Structures are given as structure tokens and as C-alpha cells.
Amino acid sequence: MKKKFTGGRGYGMKYLWDAVNPDTRWDSPENEIIIAQGPIGGITQYPGSGKSYVVTISPLTDLPVDSNVGGHFGPLFKFCGFDALEIQGKAKEDVIVFIDGDNNRVVIEEAPEECVNSHILAETLTEMYADSEEDKQNISVVSAGKGAEHTRIGILNFSYYDMHRKKCKLKQAGRGGIGSVFRNKKIKAIVVKKSGIRGDLNNPADLDTIIKLGIKLHKEIHDLDDKQCRMRVHGTTQLVDAMNAHDLLPVNNFQYGEHPEAPKLGKESFEKMFDLGKPDGCWYGCTLACAHALQNFEIKTGPYKGQKVFTDGPEYETLAGVGSNCGIFDPVAVTETNFYCDTYGIDTISFGTLCAFVMECYERGIINKEITGGLELNFGNWEAQMELMHQMARGEGFGVVAGQGVHRMKKLFVEKYGADRDFLNDIGMEMKGLEFSEYVSKESLAQQGGYGTANKGPQHDENWLIFMDMIRNQIPTFEDKAEALFYFPLFRTWFSLMGLCKLPWNDIMPADNHLTDEPAKVPEHVDNYVALYKAVTGNDFSKEEMLRQSERVYNLQKVFCLKMGKGLRKYDYPPYRAVGPVTVEEYESRSERYDKQLKELVGVDPEGMTTEEKIKALREYREDRYETLLDVVYKRRGWTKNAIPTIEKLKELGIDYPDVVEVVKRFL
């Protein structure tokens, strides 16, 4: 296991592969939830080492899904002596799994009656299992709320106790409906307890080198963060301003890429709202400290109306998803949406993208008030958006329909309400069943390919190439794009094997990074990771082996998708809105740009053409380029033109196990 699958996502994929069969679905008893850290995870000297990786069969995609999460659970669990937690089966009544690292025991207990929603349950169980106020920092709770019980878009919340604020903070394993699997198994919470945390608990081979590497990065953060992304002040909210400036911020279901009100959701608004001035790292030693929170935030809707709560601040994906993509530009409103998504256990990305889809369908008359149960789901209607979420948590009304996700809503709207199937496929922003994360990819072919070829569905944590491709023009040819779509998914996969956060890799950069041959890779930081791996494990290591570790897991996950009935080329095509303008309004909002492309790239004179004719001509050109990109990407990855890893590739990676080869042979 250690040699071939390393840790984190690698352990998760291998354990899940062994546990399930092609007929397993998300709610089958044999489906598993695996939570695993990696060999570097938990060290306190190097920023960003607190990540865990969660793997299961997704309720949205019926495929293996992985999701990363910060907080204290993974490191505390690791220091209890475990590398992975593997959960299978179902309980009859709600249970708590208690992992007691102080007394060396694991027990499954009957759950108390307390509220299941995470902002209450995390505080309650931390109080219940801690022996003192100081002991609370040794507790972490994994939970999901009422929303996860009644939808396919549930998340897991991983708690950690903030000693400075005397409150639990939450980090999320957000994608793919993992929390829905958790509640389907009748798990109310997993609680871990481990005291006496030290920087050498995982017995590193060379602690001196680890300390030196950590000091170097801490100094970089101290000296440069204020001049670069200001993560310690703004977190990822600064991305709203950056994406809006480059026409990349999703607005009104990805129709547009910018909006004059978008800065209301940006860094300046949240700098005023965040409770700054206290440590904000989500594991010990992370001075990048991007996990900001709000104190005494007053709730205006739902079951906690009128209460003042301590809540985590929204990240970029939330601001863009439930905010701009739904035509909502009120930072207070979006913060409340974020609070309820977290405590109910609902994925803000899927919720935002599915709300935007529903809102466009409502405005275009595809659905109406009779269908929505009276909800006026226009873009910008925050009150209706919130009522939709509260319905999801109660398991009532149109919330039950929306909570199934975009993929299933498209099918329902066609079969029950006579909607145009092709149009819904063009505007429904999902692939493989997973809702898109929040970037407009119309002008970045590489990002389209990144979304399209991602194993779990269109999520940016695997490929984020927009700036390289669209803004900096660093990968102009098909071959350049294919090389980027080979390297970066594997490099990013490596974080998921190790238990590392990616933000310290590229959200803080050495001052001379722009002078390097490949600045997008941040080569000095890559060298740091090679040295860090060697120092922790004592094993020889290189940048080449880093990619090879990832390639094994990445290709196993690809074959896993084939095993579960998807994974071929036909599943790698994005909805056209991710590629180009679908509607007249979209085209005309950027008519100067598109007319110029028709003339200079397509070789068509737009003069005298109707907008519909222009859209058709541009679409043929863009779809043809996407086909070419897929051919080149698959070839670079060692796959067939139908997106199947070759037997030779499996042998090269050392994962040509009989059951893996058997799956591949069925498709060759």
C-alpha cells in the first residue's frame, strides 16, 4: 500500500476499489467512506500540513469521488496511530464513532439526542468529550446536518477548537455528496481525541531539515503575503475581484463573466467583516492563516433567525456560487447562505450552481411558480434561495427536487415538463453528475479540458489553468495545453496523497519566482516538497517520482470510473456554456470579441449574419478545437482515443493487477 498508493486519496481509492462492485451505489451498505492522511500530514513545522482526504461513491455521479478538508481531525487521528479510517455498512439508529487516542480505544456509541446540525453538534460533542477547557483543542468532530439527510449534495464538517475565540470552527469536505453517504449510514458524528500533540509525533527521519524548510516558508509568508495575495487578511475573497477583472466570475448561471456589483462580494467588504487579529490557521503551524471567521453574525431566516452566531467566512467558491452566479451581490446575505450550507451539511458549490440553473429555467419559463411551490426563483432573489435551502433541510417541497442536483433536474424537466433537452444540456452546468465549480471557462480551452477530463467531474482542484492559458498565454499550442493537462493534475493529486494544502504552493511565491523557467510550477516550492518528503520518510525521492506516485493513483481512479460504468470519452464533453455562448444575450454581451474571433480565427465574415448564425459558426469551431484537444491530452496521458488507459500504461505504473486489467480489457 505504501509503495504503490502512498496515502490520502491513494489509500481511499484502493480501499474503495476493493470494497465495491459495479452495481454498488451511494446508499448500498458496502459503499465506504474512507478518511485518510498522508505521510507528510500532521507535521507542525511546515504550513498547510493538516489536510485529510475523503473518498466514497458519490450520490451525484455514482463514481468514486475525493474531497479534501482541513481542520484537526486528520492529524489527531494520525497521531492516534492510524493512517486511514474505513467505514462500511449501516447502523440502525444514529451512532457516534469515538476514537480515543489517549486511552487507546475505538468505540461505537449510541448518539445523544442533540441537534444534528453541525454548528451545534460540533460544540456539543467537543464539550461532552473534553475533560476541561484546555482539552477541547484535543477534540475534533466530523458531522453533517439536516440538509445532507434529504439531498445528494451533503458535505462533511471537520471541526477544530479555536482557543482564542473559545469556539469550534468548521472546515468542509465539500464535493460529491459525501455527507449524504455519512447520514445514510446513520453516523451522527465521528469524534477523535488525542492530547500531547508535538512536532515529532510521526517520528520523522530528519526533523532538522523539516524545521529549516518550515522556517524558510514562514519567512516567505511573513515578508511577501502582504505584497501578494494577502491571504492572512482576505483569504480567498480576493479572488472575486481578480476573476471579475478578467471576465471569469460566473454571473447568472455562467452566462457572463463580470458584473459591476461584484466588488461588493470582494476582499474590501470582508476585510471589514472578518474577525481578524487572532490566529487563523486550520492546523498548527500554518501561518498562511486563510481560515477567517465572523463573530456575532445575526441570522435573518430559518430556524436560527434572530440568533447571533460564530460562523466561518465564505470562500471564493461560495461567494461566486451562491452569490454572483445567482445574481446576488450582498455580502451579508451570502454569509448567511454560507452559514446555513455549513450547518445543514450542504455543498456551497453544488448548491450555488444548481440554484443558478433553476433560476435561469424559471426566468425562461421552463419551470414556473406552480412547479416551484410558489418560490419566485428569479436571479437575485435571496429570500427565495434561502427558502429553497430550508426546504432541502426539512425534506420538503421543491427543495427535494433541487437537492437531487442539476443532472437529475434536467432529466425531470424534460420528461415531466416538456423542456428542450438540448438546451438544458447546453446550460446545465454539470458533468458526470457533478456541478461545476465557479470559473467561466469560455475563453480558456485548457480549462475546458481540465474540467472535462477530471475524473470526479468538473472541479478546479485537479486542473486550474485559466490564468496560464487565457491571461498569460503560456500554453499556446495543443501540445502545450496537453502537457499542462498532464503535469498539473498529477502535481495537484500529489497534495491529496500527502495530506497537504495546495495554497502554500502557489498563493505565496518566492520573490524571484517570475524569473524562473516555469513560474507557474513555482519550482522552488516543488524542490521544498521533494526535500520535505525525504526528510519525513527517510526515503530517496525526486520530482519524477512525485509525478509517478500521482500517476498510479490517477490512473487507478480512471479505471475505477470505467468499472462503475462511466469514464469513456463521451463523458468528457462539457455543456456548451462552458465552451462558448449559448444564447443571443450571451453572444451580444461580448459581440465585439466574438465577431473578431469569427473573422480572425474561424475565417467567417460576421457582417450580415444573424446572431444565431454567428453562434452556430463559432460553436462548430470551438467544438472542433475541443475534440482535437482531447486527442492530444489522451495521447500524452497514455490513454486510447476513447480515454482508456492502455495495458502498457498500467504495466509501466505497476498497477496491472488482474482485476484492474480485466476492467480495462472490457473496453479495449
CSV table of C-alpha atoms in Angstrom, one decimal, residues 451-651:
chain,number,residue,atom,x,y,z
A,451,TYR,CA,-13.0,20.4,-16.3
A,452,GLY,CA,-13.9,17.8,-19.0
A,453,THR,CA,-11.2,15.2,-18.2
A,454,ALA,CA,-11.2,15.5,-14.4
A,455,ASN,CA,-12.0,12.0,-13.1
A,456,LYS,CA,-14.6,13.0,-10.5
A,457,GLY,CA,-16.2,15.8,-12.5
A,458,PRO,CA,-15.7,19.5,-13.1
A,459,GLN,CA,-13.8,20.6,-10.0
A,460,HIS,CA,-10.9,23.1,-10.1
A,461,ASP,CA,-8.7,21.4,-7.5
A,462,GLU,CA,-7.5,19.0,-10.2
A,463,ASN,CA,-6.8,21.5,-13.0
A,464,TRP,CA,-6.8,25.2,-12.8
A,465,LEU,CA,-5.2,26.5,-15.9
A,466,ILE,CA,-7.2,29.7,-16.8
A,467,PHE,CA,-4.5,32.2,-16.0
A,468,MET,CA,-1.7,30.2,-17.7
A,469,ASP,CA,-3.9,29.7,-20.8
A,470,MET,CA,-6.1,32.8,-21.1
A,471,ILE,CA,-4.3,35.6,-19.3
A,472,ARG,CA,-0.6,34.9,-19.7
A,473,ASN,CA,-0.7,32.8,-22.9
A,474,GLN,CA,1.9,30.4,-21.6
A,475,ILE,CA,0.5,27.3,-23.2
A,476,PRO,CA,-0.5,28.5,-26.8
A,477,THR,CA,-0.3,25.1,-28.7
A,478,PHE,CA,-2.4,22.0,-28.3
A,479,GLU,CA,0.8,20.2,-27.2
A,480,ASP,CA,1.5,22.9,-24.6
A,481,LYS,CA,-2.0,22.5,-23.2
A,482,ALA,CA,-1.8,18.7,-23.2
A,483,GLU,CA,1.5,18.9,-21.3
A,484,ALA,CA,-0.1,21.2,-18.7
A,485,LEU,CA,-3.1,18.9,-18.5
A,486,PHE,CA,-0.7,16.0,-17.8
A,487,TYR,CA,1.6,17.8,-15.3
A,488,PHE,CA,-0.8,19.9,-13.2
A,489,PRO,CA,-3.4,17.2,-12.4
A,490,LEU,CA,-0.7,14.9,-11.3
A,491,PHE,CA,1.1,17.6,-9.2
A,492,ARG,CA,-2.2,18.6,-7.6
A,493,THR,CA,-3.0,14.9,-7.0
A,494,TRP,CA,0.2,14.6,-5.1
A,495,PHE,CA,-1.1,17.0,-2.4
A,496,SER,CA,-4.0,14.7,-1.9
A,497,LEU,CA,-1.7,11.8,-1.3
A,498,MET,CA,0.4,13.6,1.2
A,499,GLY,CA,-2.0,15.4,3.5
A,500,LEU,CA,-1.0,18.8,2.2
A,501,CYS,CA,-2.9,22.0,1.3
A,502,LYS,CA,-2.1,23.5,-2.1
A,503,LEU,CA,-2.3,27.2,-1.0
A,504,PRO,CA,1.2,27.4,0.4
A,505,TRP,CA,2.4,26.1,-3.0
A,506,ASN,CA,1.1,28.9,-5.2
A,507,ASP,CA,-0.8,31.5,-3.2
A,508,ILE,CA,2.6,32.6,-1.8
A,509,MET,CA,5.6,32.7,-4.1
A,510,PRO,CA,9.3,33.4,-3.8
A,511,ALA,CA,10.1,37.0,-4.8
A,512,ASP,CA,12.2,35.8,-7.8
A,513,ASN,CA,9.7,33.2,-9.0
A,514,HIS,CA,8.8,35.2,-12.1
A,515,LEU,CA,12.4,34.8,-13.2
A,516,THR,CA,12.3,31.0,-13.3
A,517,ASP,CA,11.9,29.0,-16.4
A,518,GLU,CA,8.5,27.7,-15.3
A,519,PRO,CA,7.0,30.2,-12.9
A,520,ALA,CA,3.5,28.5,-13.0
A,521,LYS,CA,5.1,25.5,-11.3
A,522,VAL,CA,6.7,27.6,-8.5
A,523,PRO,CA,9.9,25.4,-8.9
A,524,GLU,CA,11.4,26.4,-5.5
A,525,HIS,CA,8.4,25.2,-3.7
A,526,VAL,CA,8.4,21.9,-5.7
A,527,ASP,CA,12.0,21.4,-4.5
A,528,ASN,CA,10.8,22.1,-1.0
A,529,TYR,CA,8.3,19.3,-1.2
A,530,VAL,CA,10.8,16.9,-2.5
A,531,ALA,CA,13.1,17.7,0.4
A,532,LEU,CA,10.2,17.6,2.8
A,533,TYR,CA,9.1,14.1,1.7
A,534,LYS,CA,12.7,12.8,2.1
A,535,ALA,CA,13.0,14.4,5.5
A,536,VAL,CA,9.8,12.9,6.8
A,537,THR,CA,10.1,9.4,5.4
A,538,GLY,CA,13.8,8.9,5.1
A,539,ASN,CA,13.2,7.6,1.5
A,540,ASP,CA,15.0,8.7,-1.6
A,541,PHE,CA,12.8,10.9,-3.7
A,542,SER,CA,12.7,13.1,-6.8
A,543,LYS,CA,10.3,15.3,-8.8
A,544,GLU,CA,9.9,12.4,-11.3
A,545,GLU,CA,8.9,10.0,-8.5
A,546,MET,CA,6.4,12.7,-7.2
A,547,LEU,CA,4.6,12.5,-10.6
A,548,ARG,CA,4.8,8.8,-10.7
A,549,GLN,CA,3.2,8.4,-7.3
A,550,SER,CA,0.3,10.5,-8.5
A,551,GLU,CA,0.1,8.9,-11.9
A,552,ARG,CA,-0.5,5.5,-10.3
A,553,VAL,CA,-3.5,6.8,-8.2
A,554,TYR,CA,-4.8,9.0,-11.0
A,555,ASN,CA,-4.9,6.0,-13.5
A,556,LEU,CA,-6.4,3.7,-10.9
A,557,GLN,CA,-9.2,6.3,-10.3
A,558,LYS,CA,-9.7,6.5,-14.1
A,559,VAL,CA,-10.1,2.7,-14.4
A,560,PHE,CA,-12.4,2.9,-11.3
A,561,CYS,CA,-14.7,5.2,-13.3
A,562,LEU,CA,-14.8,2.6,-16.1
A,563,LYS,CA,-15.6,-0.1,-13.5
A,564,MET,CA,-18.6,1.9,-12.3
A,565,GLY,CA,-19.9,2.4,-15.9
A,566,LYS,CA,-18.5,5.8,-16.9
A,567,GLY,CA,-15.0,7.0,-17.9
A,568,LEU,CA,-15.1,6.8,-21.7
A,569,ARG,CA,-14.6,9.8,-24.0
A,570,LYS,CA,-18.3,10.5,-24.2
A,571,TYR,CA,-18.4,11.5,-20.6
A,572,ASP,CA,-15.6,14.2,-21.0
A,573,TYR,CA,-17.7,16.7,-23.0
A,574,PRO,CA,-18.7,19.8,-21.1
A,575,PRO,CA,-22.1,21.6,-21.5
A,576,TYR,CA,-21.6,24.1,-24.3
A,577,ARG,CA,-21.9,27.1,-22.0
A,578,ALA,CA,-18.5,26.1,-20.6
A,579,VAL,CA,-17.1,26.3,-24.1
A,580,GLY,CA,-18.9,29.3,-25.7
A,581,PRO,CA,-22.0,31.5,-25.8
A,582,VAL,CA,-25.3,29.5,-25.9
A,583,THR,CA,-27.9,32.3,-26.1
A,584,VAL,CA,-28.3,35.5,-28.1
A,585,GLU,CA,-27.9,37.5,-24.8
A,586,GLU,CA,-24.6,35.9,-24.1
A,587,TYR,CA,-23.2,36.5,-27.6
A,588,GLU,CA,-24.3,40.1,-27.8
A,589,SER,CA,-22.9,40.8,-24.3
A,590,ARG,CA,-19.4,40.2,-25.9
A,591,SER,CA,-20.3,40.7,-29.6
A,592,GLU,CA,-17.1,42.7,-30.4
A,593,ARG,CA,-15.0,39.8,-29.0
A,594,TYR,CA,-16.9,37.1,-30.8
A,595,ASP,CA,-17.2,38.9,-34.1
A,596,LYS,CA,-13.5,39.4,-34.1
A,597,GLN,CA,-12.9,35.7,-33.4
A,598,LEU,CA,-15.2,34.7,-36.2
A,599,LYS,CA,-13.3,36.9,-38.6
A,600,GLU,CA,-9.7,36.2,-37.4
A,601,LEU,CA,-9.9,32.6,-36.2
A,602,VAL,CA,-12.8,31.0,-38.0
A,603,GLY,CA,-12.4,32.8,-41.3
A,604,VAL,CA,-16.0,33.9,-41.4
A,605,ASP,CA,-17.2,37.5,-42.0
A,606,PRO,CA,-19.9,38.2,-39.5
A,607,GLU,CA,-21.2,41.1,-41.4
A,608,GLY,CA,-24.9,40.5,-42.3
A,609,MET,CA,-25.2,37.3,-40.2
A,610,THR,CA,-27.9,36.9,-37.6
A,611,THR,CA,-26.7,36.4,-34.0
A,612,GLU,CA,-28.0,32.8,-34.2
A,613,GLU,CA,-25.9,32.1,-37.3
A,614,LYS,CA,-22.8,33.6,-35.6
A,615,ILE,CA,-23.4,31.4,-32.5
A,616,LYS,CA,-23.6,28.3,-34.8
A,617,ALA,CA,-20.4,29.1,-36.7
A,618,LEU,CA,-18.5,29.9,-33.5
A,619,ARG,CA,-19.8,26.7,-31.9
A,620,GLU,CA,-18.6,24.5,-34.7
A,621,TYR,CA,-15.1,26.0,-34.5
A,622,ARG,CA,-14.9,25.7,-30.7
A,623,GLU,CA,-16.2,22.2,-30.5
A,624,ASP,CA,-13.8,21.1,-33.2
A,625,ARG,CA,-10.9,22.5,-31.2
A,626,TYR,CA,-12.1,20.7,-28.1
A,627,GLU,CA,-12.1,17.4,-30.0
A,628,THR,CA,-8.5,18.0,-31.1
A,629,LEU,CA,-7.5,18.8,-27.5
A,630,LEU,CA,-9.0,15.6,-26.2
A,631,ASP,CA,-7.0,13.6,-28.7
A,632,VAL,CA,-3.7,15.2,-27.7
A,633,VAL,CA,-4.4,15.0,-24.0
A,634,TYR,CA,-5.3,11.4,-24.1
A,635,LYS,CA,-2.2,10.6,-26.1
A,636,ARG,CA,0.0,12.4,-23.6
A,637,ARG,CA,-1.6,10.5,-20.7
A,638,GLY,CA,-1.0,7.2,-22.3
A,639,TRP,CA,-4.7,6.5,-23.0
A,640,THR,CA,-6.6,5.5,-26.1
A,641,LYS,CA,-8.6,8.0,-28.1
A,642,ASN,CA,-11.6,6.6,-26.2
A,643,ALA,CA,-10.0,7.8,-22.9
A,644,ILE,CA,-9.0,4.3,-21.7
A,645,PRO,CA,-5.6,3.7,-20.0
A,646,THR,CA,-3.6,1.2,-22.1
A,647,ILE,CA,-2.4,-2.1,-20.7
A,648,GLU,CA,1.1,-0.9,-21.3
A,649,LYS,CA,0.5,2.2,-19.2
A,650,LEU,CA,-0.8,0.1,-16.3
A,651,LYS,CA,2.2,-2.2,-16.5
